PDB file of C-alpha atoms in Angstrom:
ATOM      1  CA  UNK A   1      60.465 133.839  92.852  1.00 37.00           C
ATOM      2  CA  UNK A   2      60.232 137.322  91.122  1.00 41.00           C
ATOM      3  CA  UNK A   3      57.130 139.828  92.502  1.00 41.00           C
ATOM      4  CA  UNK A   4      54.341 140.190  90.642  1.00 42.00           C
ATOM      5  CA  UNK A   5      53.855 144.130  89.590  1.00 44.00           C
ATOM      6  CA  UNK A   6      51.249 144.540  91.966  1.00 42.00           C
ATOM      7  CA  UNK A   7      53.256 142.756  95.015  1.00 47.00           C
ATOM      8  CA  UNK A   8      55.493 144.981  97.552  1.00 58.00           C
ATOM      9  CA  UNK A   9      58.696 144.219  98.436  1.00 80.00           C
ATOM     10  CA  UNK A  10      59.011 146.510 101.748  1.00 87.00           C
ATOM     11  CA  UNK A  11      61.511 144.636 104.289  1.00 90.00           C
ATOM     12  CA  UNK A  12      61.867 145.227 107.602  1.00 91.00           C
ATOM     13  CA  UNK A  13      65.532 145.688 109.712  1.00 90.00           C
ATOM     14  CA  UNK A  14      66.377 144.788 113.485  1.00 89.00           C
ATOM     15  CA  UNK A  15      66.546 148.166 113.992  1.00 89.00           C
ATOM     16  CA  UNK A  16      63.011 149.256 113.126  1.00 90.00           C
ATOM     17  CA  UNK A  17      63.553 150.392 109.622  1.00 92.00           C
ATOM     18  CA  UNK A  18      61.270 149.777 106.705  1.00 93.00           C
ATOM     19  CA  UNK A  19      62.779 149.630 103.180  1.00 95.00           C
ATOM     20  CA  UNK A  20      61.691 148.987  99.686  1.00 95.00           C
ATOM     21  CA  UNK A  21      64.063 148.937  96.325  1.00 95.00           C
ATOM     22  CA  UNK A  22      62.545 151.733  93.971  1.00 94.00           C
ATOM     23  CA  UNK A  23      62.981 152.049  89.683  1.00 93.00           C
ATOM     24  CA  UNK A  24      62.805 155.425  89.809  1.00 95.00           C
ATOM     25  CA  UNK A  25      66.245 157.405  88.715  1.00 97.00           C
ATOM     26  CA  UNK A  26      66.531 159.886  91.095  1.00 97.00           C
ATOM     27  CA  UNK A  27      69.074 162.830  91.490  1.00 97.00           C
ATOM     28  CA  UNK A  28      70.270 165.028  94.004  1.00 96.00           C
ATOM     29  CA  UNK A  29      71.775 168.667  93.293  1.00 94.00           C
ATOM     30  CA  UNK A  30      73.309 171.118  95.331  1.00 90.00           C
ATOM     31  CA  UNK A  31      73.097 174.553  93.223  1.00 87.00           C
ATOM     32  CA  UNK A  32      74.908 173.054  89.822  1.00 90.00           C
ATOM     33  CA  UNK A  33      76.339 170.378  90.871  1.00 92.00           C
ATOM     34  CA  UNK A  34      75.006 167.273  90.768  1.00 96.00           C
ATOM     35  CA  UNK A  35      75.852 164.903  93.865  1.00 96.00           C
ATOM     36  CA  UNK A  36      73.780 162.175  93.686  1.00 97.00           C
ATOM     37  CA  UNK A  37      72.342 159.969  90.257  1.00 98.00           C
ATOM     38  CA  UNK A  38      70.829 156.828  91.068  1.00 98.00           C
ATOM     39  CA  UNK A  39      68.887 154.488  89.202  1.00 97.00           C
ATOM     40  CA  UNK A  40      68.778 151.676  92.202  1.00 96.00           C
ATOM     41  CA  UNK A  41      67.326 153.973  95.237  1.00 97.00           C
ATOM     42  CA  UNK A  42      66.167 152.509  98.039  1.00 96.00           C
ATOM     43  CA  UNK A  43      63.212 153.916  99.954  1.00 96.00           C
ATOM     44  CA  UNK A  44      64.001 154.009 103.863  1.00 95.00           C
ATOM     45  CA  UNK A  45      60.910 154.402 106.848  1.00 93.00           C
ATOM     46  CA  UNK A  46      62.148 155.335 109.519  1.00 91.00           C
ATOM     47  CA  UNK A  47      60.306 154.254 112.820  1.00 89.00           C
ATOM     48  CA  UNK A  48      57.400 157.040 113.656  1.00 80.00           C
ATOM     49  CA  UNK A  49      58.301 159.551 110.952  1.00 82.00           C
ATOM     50  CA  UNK A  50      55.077 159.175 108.290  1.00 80.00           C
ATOM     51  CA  UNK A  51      57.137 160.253 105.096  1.00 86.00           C
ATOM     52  CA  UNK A  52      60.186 158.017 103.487  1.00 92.00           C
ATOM     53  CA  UNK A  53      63.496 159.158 102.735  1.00 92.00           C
ATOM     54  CA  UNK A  54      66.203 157.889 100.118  1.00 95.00           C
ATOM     55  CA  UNK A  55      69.187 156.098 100.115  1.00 96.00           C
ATOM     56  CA  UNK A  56      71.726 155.250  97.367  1.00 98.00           C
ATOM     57  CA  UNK A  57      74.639 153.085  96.771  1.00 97.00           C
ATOM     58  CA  UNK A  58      77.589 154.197  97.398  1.00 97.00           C
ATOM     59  CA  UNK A  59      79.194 154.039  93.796  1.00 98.00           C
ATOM     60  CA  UNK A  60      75.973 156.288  92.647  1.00 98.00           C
ATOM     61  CA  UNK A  61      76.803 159.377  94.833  1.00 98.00           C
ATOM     62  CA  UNK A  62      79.867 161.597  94.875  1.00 97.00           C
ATOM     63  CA  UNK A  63      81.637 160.909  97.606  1.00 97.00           C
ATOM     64  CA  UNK A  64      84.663 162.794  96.797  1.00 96.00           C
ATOM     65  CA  UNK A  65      82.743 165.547  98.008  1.00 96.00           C
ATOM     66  CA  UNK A  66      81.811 163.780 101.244  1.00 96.00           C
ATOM     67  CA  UNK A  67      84.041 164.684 104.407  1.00 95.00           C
ATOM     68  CA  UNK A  68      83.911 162.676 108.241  1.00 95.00           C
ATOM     69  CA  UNK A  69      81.315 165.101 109.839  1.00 93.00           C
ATOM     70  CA  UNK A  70      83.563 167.344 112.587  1.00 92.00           C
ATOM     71  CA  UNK A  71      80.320 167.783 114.537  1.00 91.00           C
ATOM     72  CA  UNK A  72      77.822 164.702 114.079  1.00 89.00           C
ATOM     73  CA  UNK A  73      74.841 164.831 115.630  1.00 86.00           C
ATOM     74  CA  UNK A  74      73.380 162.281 117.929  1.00 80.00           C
ATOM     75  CA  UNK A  75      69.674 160.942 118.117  1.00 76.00           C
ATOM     76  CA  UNK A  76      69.402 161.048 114.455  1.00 79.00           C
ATOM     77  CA  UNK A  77      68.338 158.716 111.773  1.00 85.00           C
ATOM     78  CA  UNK A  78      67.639 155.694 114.101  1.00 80.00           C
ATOM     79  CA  UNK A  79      70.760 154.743 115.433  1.00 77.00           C
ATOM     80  CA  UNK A  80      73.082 156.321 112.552  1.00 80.00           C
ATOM     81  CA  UNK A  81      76.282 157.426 114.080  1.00 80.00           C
ATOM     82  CA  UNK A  82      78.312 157.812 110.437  1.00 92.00           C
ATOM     83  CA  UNK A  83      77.989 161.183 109.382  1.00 94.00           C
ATOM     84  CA  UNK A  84      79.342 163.410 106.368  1.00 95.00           C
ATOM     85  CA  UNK A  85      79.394 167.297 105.714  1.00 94.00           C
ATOM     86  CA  UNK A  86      79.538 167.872 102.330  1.00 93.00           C
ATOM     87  CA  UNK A  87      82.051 170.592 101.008  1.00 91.00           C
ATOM     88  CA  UNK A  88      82.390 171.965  97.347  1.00 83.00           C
ATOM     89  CA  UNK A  89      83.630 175.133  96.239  1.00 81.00           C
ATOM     90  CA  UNK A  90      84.366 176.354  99.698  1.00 81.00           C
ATOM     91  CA  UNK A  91      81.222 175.772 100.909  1.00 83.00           C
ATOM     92  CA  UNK A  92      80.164 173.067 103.769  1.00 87.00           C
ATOM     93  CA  UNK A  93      77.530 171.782 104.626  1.00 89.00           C
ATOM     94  CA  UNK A  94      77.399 170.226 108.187  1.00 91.00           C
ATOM     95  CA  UNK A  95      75.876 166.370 108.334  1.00 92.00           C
ATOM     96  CA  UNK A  96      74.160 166.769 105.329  1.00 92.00           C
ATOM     97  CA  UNK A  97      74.498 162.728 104.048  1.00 94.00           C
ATOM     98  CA  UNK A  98      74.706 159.416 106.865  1.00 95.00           C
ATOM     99  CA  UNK A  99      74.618 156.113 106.773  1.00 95.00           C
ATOM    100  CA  UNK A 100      72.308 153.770 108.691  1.00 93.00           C
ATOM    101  CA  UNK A 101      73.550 150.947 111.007  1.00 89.00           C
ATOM    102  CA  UNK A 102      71.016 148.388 109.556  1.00 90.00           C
ATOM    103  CA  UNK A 103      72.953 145.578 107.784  1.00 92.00           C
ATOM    104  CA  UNK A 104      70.528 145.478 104.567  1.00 91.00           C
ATOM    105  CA  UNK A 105      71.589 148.900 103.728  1.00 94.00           C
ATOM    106  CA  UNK A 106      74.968 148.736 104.126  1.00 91.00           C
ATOM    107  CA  UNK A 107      76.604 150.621 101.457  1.00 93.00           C
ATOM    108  CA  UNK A 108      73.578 152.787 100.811  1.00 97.00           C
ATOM    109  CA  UNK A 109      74.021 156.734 102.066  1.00 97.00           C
ATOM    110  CA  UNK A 110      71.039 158.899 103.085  1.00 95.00           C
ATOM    111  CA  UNK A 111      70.798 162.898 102.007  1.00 93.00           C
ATOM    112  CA  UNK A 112      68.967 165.581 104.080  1.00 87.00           C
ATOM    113  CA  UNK A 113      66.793 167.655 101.541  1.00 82.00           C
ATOM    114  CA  UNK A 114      66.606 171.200 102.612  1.00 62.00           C
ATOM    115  CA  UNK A 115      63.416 172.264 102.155  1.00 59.00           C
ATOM    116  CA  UNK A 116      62.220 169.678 104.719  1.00 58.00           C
ATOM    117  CA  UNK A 117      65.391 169.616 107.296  1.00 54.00           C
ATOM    118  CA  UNK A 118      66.586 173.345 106.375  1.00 57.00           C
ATOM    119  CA  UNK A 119      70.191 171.450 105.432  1.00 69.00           C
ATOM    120  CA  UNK A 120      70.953 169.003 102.642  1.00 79.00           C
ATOM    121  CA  UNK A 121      70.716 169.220  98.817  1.00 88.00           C
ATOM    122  CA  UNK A 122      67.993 171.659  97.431  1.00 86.00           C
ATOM    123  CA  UNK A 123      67.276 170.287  94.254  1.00 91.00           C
ATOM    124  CA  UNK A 124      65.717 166.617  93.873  1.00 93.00           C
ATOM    125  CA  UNK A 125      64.497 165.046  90.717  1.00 94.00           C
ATOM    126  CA  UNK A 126      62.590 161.228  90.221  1.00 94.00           C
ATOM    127  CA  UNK A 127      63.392 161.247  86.305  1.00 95.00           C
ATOM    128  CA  UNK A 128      62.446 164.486  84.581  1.00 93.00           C
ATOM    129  CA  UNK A 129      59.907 165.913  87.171  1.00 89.00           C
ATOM    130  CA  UNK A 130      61.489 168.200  90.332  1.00 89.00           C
ATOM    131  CA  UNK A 131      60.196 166.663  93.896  1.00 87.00           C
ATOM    132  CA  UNK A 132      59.878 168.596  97.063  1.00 84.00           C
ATOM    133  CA  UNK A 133      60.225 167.989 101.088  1.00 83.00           C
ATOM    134  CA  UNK A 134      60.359 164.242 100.709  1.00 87.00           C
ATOM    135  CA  UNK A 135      59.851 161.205  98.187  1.00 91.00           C
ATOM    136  CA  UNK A 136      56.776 160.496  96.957  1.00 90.00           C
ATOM    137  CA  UNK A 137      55.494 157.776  99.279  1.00 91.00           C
ATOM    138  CA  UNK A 138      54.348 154.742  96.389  1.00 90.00           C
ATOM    139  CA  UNK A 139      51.757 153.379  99.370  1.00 89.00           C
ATOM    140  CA  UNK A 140      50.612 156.896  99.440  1.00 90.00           C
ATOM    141  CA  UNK A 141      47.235 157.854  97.555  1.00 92.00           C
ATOM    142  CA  UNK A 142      45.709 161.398  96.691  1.00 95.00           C
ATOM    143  CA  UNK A 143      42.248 162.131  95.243  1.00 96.00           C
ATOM    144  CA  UNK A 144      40.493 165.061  94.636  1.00 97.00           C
ATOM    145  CA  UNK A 145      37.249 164.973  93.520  1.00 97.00           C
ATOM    146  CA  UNK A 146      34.432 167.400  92.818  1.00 97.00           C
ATOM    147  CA  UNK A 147      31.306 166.662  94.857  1.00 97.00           C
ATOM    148  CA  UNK A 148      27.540 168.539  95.790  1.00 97.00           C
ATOM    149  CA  UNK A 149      28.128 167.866  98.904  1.00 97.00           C
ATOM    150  CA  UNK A 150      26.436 170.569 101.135  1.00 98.00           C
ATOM    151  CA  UNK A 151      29.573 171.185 103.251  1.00 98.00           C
ATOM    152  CA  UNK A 152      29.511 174.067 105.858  1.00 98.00           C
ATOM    153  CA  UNK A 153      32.185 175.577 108.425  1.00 98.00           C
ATOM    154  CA  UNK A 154      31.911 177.197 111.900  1.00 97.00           C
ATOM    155  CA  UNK A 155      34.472 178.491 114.030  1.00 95.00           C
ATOM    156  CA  UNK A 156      33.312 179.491 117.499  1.00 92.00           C
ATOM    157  CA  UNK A 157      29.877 179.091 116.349  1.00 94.00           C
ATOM    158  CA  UNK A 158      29.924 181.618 113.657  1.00 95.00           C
ATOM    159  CA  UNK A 159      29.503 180.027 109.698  1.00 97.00           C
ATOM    160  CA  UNK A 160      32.477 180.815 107.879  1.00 97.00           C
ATOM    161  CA  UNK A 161      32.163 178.862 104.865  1.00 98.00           C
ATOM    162  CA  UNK A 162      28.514 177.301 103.068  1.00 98.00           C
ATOM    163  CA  UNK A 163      28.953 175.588  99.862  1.00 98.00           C
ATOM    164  CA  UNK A 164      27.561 172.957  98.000  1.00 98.00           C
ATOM    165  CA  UNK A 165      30.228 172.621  95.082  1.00 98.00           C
ATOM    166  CA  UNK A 166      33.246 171.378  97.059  1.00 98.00           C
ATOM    167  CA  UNK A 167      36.051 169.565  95.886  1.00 98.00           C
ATOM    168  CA  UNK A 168      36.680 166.351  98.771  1.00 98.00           C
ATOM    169  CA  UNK A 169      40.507 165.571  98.703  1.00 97.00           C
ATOM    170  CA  UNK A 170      41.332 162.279 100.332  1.00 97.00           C
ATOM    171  CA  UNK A 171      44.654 161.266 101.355  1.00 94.00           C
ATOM    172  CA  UNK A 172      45.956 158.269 103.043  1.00 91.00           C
ATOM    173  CA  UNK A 173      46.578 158.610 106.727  1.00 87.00           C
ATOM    174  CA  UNK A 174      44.610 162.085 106.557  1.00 90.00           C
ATOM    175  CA  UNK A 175      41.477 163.454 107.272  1.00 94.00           C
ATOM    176  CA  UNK A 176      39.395 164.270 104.310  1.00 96.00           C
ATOM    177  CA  UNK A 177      39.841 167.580 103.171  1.00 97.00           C
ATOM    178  CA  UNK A 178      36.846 169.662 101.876  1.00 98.00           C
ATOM    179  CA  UNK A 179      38.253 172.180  99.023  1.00 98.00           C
ATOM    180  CA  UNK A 180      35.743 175.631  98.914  1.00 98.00           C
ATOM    181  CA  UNK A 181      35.397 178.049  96.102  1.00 98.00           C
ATOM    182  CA  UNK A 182      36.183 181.173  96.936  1.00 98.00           C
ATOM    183  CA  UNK A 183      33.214 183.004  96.446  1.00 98.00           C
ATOM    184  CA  UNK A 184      31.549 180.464  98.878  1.00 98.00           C
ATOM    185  CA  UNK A 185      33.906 181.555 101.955  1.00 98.00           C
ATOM    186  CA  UNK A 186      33.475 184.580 103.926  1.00 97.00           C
ATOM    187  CA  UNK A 187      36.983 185.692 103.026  1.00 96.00           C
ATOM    188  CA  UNK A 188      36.504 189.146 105.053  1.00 95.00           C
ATOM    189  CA  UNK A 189      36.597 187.502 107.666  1.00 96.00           C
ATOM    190  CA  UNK A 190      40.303 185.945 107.336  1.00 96.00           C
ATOM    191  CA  UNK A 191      43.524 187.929 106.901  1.00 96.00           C
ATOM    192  CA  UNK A 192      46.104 186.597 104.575  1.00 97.00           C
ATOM    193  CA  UNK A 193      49.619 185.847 106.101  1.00 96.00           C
ATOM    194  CA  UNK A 194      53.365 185.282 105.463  1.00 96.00           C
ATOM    195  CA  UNK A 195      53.208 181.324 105.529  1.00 94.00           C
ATOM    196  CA  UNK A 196      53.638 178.788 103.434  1.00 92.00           C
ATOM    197  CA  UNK A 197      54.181 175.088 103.107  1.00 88.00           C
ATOM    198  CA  UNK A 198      55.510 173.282 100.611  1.00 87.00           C
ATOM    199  CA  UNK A 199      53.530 168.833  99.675  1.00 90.00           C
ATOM    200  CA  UNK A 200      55.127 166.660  97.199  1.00 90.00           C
ATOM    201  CA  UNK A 201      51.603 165.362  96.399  1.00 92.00           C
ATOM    202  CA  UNK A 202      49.473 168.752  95.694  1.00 94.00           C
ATOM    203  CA  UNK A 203      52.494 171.774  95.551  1.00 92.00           C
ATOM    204  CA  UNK A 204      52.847 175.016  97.936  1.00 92.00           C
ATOM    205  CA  UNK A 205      50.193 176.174  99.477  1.00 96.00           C
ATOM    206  CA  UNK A 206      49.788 180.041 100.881  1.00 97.00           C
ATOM    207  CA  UNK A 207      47.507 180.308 104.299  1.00 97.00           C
ATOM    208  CA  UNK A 208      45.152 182.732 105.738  1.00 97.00           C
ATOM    209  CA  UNK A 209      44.068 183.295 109.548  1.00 95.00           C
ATOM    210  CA  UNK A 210      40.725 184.690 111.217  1.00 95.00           C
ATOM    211  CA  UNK A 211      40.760 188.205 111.574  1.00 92.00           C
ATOM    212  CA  UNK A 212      41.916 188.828 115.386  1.00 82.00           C
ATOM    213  CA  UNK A 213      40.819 185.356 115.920  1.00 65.00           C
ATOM    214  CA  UNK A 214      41.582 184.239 119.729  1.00 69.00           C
ATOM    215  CA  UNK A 215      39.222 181.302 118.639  1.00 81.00           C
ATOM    216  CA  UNK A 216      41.256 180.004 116.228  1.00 89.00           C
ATOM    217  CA  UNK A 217      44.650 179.139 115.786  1.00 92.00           C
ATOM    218  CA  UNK A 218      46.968 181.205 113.117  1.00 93.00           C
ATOM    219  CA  UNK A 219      47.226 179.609 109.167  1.00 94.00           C
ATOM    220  CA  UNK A 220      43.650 178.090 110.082  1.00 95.00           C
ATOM    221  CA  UNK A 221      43.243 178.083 106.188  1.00 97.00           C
ATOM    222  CA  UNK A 222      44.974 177.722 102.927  1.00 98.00           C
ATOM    223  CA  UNK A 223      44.551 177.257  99.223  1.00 98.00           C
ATOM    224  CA  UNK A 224      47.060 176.223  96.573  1.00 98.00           C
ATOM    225  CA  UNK A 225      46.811 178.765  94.043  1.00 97.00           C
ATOM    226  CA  UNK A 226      49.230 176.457  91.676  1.00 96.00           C
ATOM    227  CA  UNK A 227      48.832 173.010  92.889  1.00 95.00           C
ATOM    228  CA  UNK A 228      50.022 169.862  90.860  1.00 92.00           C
ATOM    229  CA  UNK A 229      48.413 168.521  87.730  1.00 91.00           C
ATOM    230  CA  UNK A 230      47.384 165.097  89.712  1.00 92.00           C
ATOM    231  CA  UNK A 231      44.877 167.859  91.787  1.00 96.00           C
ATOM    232  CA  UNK A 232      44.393 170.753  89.432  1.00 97.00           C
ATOM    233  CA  UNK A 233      40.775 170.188  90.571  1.00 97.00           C
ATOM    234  CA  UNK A 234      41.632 172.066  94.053  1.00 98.00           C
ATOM    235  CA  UNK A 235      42.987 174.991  92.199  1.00 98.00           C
ATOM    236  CA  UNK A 236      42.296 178.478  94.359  1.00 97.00           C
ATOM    237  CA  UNK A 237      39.963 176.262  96.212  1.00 98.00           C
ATOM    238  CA  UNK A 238      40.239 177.134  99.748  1.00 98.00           C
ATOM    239  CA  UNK A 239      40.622 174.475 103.042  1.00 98.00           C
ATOM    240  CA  UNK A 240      40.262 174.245 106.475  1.00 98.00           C
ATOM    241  CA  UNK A 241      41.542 172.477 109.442  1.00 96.00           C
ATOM    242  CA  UNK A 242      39.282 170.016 110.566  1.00 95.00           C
ATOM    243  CA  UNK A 243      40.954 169.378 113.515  1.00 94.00           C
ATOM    244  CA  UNK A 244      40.078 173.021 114.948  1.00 94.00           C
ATOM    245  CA  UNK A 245      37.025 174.155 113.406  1.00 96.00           C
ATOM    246  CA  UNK A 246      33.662 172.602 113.362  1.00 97.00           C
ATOM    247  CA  UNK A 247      32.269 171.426 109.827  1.00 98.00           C
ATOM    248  CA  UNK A 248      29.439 169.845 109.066  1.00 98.00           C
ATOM    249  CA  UNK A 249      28.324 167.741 105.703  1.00 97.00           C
ATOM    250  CA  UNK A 250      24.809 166.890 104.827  1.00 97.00           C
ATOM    251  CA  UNK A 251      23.733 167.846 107.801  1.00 97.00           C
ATOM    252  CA  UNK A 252      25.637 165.557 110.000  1.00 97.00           C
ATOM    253  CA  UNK A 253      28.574 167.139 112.164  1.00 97.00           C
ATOM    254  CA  UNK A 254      31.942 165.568 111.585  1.00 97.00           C
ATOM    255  CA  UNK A 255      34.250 164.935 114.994  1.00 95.00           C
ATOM    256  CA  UNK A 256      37.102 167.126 114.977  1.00 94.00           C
ATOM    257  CA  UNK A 257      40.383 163.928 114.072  1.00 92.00           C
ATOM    258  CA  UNK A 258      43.312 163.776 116.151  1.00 88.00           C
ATOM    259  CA  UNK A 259      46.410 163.996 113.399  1.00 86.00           C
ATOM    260  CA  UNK A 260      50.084 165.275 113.616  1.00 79.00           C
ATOM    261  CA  UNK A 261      48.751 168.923 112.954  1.00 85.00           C
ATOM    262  CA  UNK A 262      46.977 168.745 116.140  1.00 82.00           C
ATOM    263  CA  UNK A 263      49.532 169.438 118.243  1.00 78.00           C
ATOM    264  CA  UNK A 264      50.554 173.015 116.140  1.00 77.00           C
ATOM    265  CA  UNK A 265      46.588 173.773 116.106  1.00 80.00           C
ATOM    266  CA  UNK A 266      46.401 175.845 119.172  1.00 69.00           C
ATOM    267  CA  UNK A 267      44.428 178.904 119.626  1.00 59.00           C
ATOM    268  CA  UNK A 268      46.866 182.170 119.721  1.00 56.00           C
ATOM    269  CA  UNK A 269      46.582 183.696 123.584  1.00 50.00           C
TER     270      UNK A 269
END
C-alpha cells in the first residue's frame, strides 16, 4: 500500500540503524569535481548520534575515484568495516566514503562531510540550495518567533541581559532559545572571540565570552549575524546558554536543561 504524504517510512536494521528513502537530489563535491549526484538518497541514524547522514546507491556516486582504504578505521559507523579513501588529481583523502553492514542498505555508500568530521567532501547541495555539517533532519522543526516576553539573564548573580522584545527559537530536542537585541545586553561586559559554529537549520554563528569570566564557561554567547531566511527573525539577535547561566521569564526562573552542550559548558579554571 503506498504512504500517504504525511506518513513516514523510517525502518529500522538489526544493527541499530534508522533509515528513511528521501526525494531530495542531493550532490556531493570535492573542490570541482563532483563525486556524488543522487536523486534516490537514503537518510541513515545512526544509534546515539542526534543528526542523520546520507547514503547513495552505488551507480549514483563515482566510484572510480574510490580506492580500498590502506588505513580503515575501527569503531566507526556502527559496525562498518568497508572503507574507501578517495583520490583525484593526486590528492587522497583517507576513509572519506564506507559502507554499512546492515542488509537494507546494501549497495548504498556513506560520505564524511568535512565541515562536521574535518575529512570528506566540502561541498553538499539538496537541489539548488548549499547544506552544511549534516542533512537537514525532515523530523526536525525550527521556529523563531518574536515575543514580549520579559526575559532576563544572570550569570553568577549579576543581570546580564533584560529585555522584553525577544525572539523565542524552538527546536526539536533543544531547549528553547531566547534571541536578545543587542541594545538590551550588557555587551561590555562580554569579549568577542575567535569561534564559530556552523547549523544547517539557522547558518554560522560567531560567539562572545564574559570578560575574565571564571563564572562562566568560554563562547557563553553567540548571535548569527547572517542566519538563514527560515529565521531571519534572529538576525544580530544575541543568545545564551541556558544550561550555564540563570534566566528567568515572566518572573518565573527556568531550571538550567541537561543537553549534549552540557558536557563542553564548563567554567574556565
Amino acid at each position: 500500500m503506498p504512504l500517504f504524504p504525511t506518513e513516514r517510512s523510517v525502518r529500522t536494521t538489526p544493527e541499530g540503524l534508522l533509515w528513511e528513502p528521501s526525494e531530495r537530489w542531493v550532490r556531493g563535491r570535492k573542490g570541482d569535481v563532483t563525486v556524488v549526484d543522487s536523486r534516490h538518497p537514503v537518510l541513515v541514524w545512526e544509534p546515539d548520534v542526534p543528526v542523520p547522514l546520507y547514503a547513495f546507491p552505488r551507480e549514483e556516486v563515482r566510484t572510480d575515484l574510490l580506492r580500498p582504504a590502506k588505513n580503515p578505521p575501527t569503531g566507526r559507523h556502527t559496525g562498518s568495516r568497508i572503507f574507501y579513501d578517495l583520490e583525484f588529481d593526486g590528492d587522497l583523502l583517507e576513509n572519506a566514503a564506507w559502507t554499512f553492514p546492515a542488509d537494507d542498505l546494501a549497495g548504498h555508500i556513506a560520505f564524511e562531510w568535512f565541515r562536521r568530521a574535518g575529512r570528506g567532501l566540502d561541498h553538499w547541495y539538496e537541489e539548488e540550495e548549499e547544506i552544511f555539517i549534516h542533512p537537514r533532519d525532515p523530523h526536525q522543526r525550527v521556529d523563531a518567533l518574536p515575543s514580549s516576553r520579559h526575559v532576563r539573564v544572570e550569570i553568577g548573580g549579576t543581570v546580564v541581559a533584560d529585555t522584553h522584545r525577544p525572539v523565542l527559537l524552538f527546536e526539536t530536542g533543544l531547549p528553547t532559545r531566547y534571541y536578545i537585541p543587542r541594545e538590551d545586553v550588557r555587551l561590555g561586559l562580554f569579549e568577542p572571540t575567535d569561534h564559530s559554529t556552523g547549523c544547517p537549520y539557522k547558518g554560522t554563528a560567531r560567539y562572545w565570552s564574559l570578560r575574565g569570566g571564571a563564572v562562566a564557561p568560554p563562547n557563553i554567547v553567540w548571535s548569527y549575524p547572517d542566519p538563514l531566511p527560515e529565521v531571519a527573525a534572529i538576525k544580530g539577535r544575541l543568545a545564551f546558554f541556558n544550561e550555564a547561566v540563570d534566566i528567568t521569564v515572566d518572573g518565573e526562573s527556568l531550571e538550567r536543561p541537561v543537553t549534549p552542550f552540557s558536557r563542553m559548558l564548563r567554567p574556565r579554571a
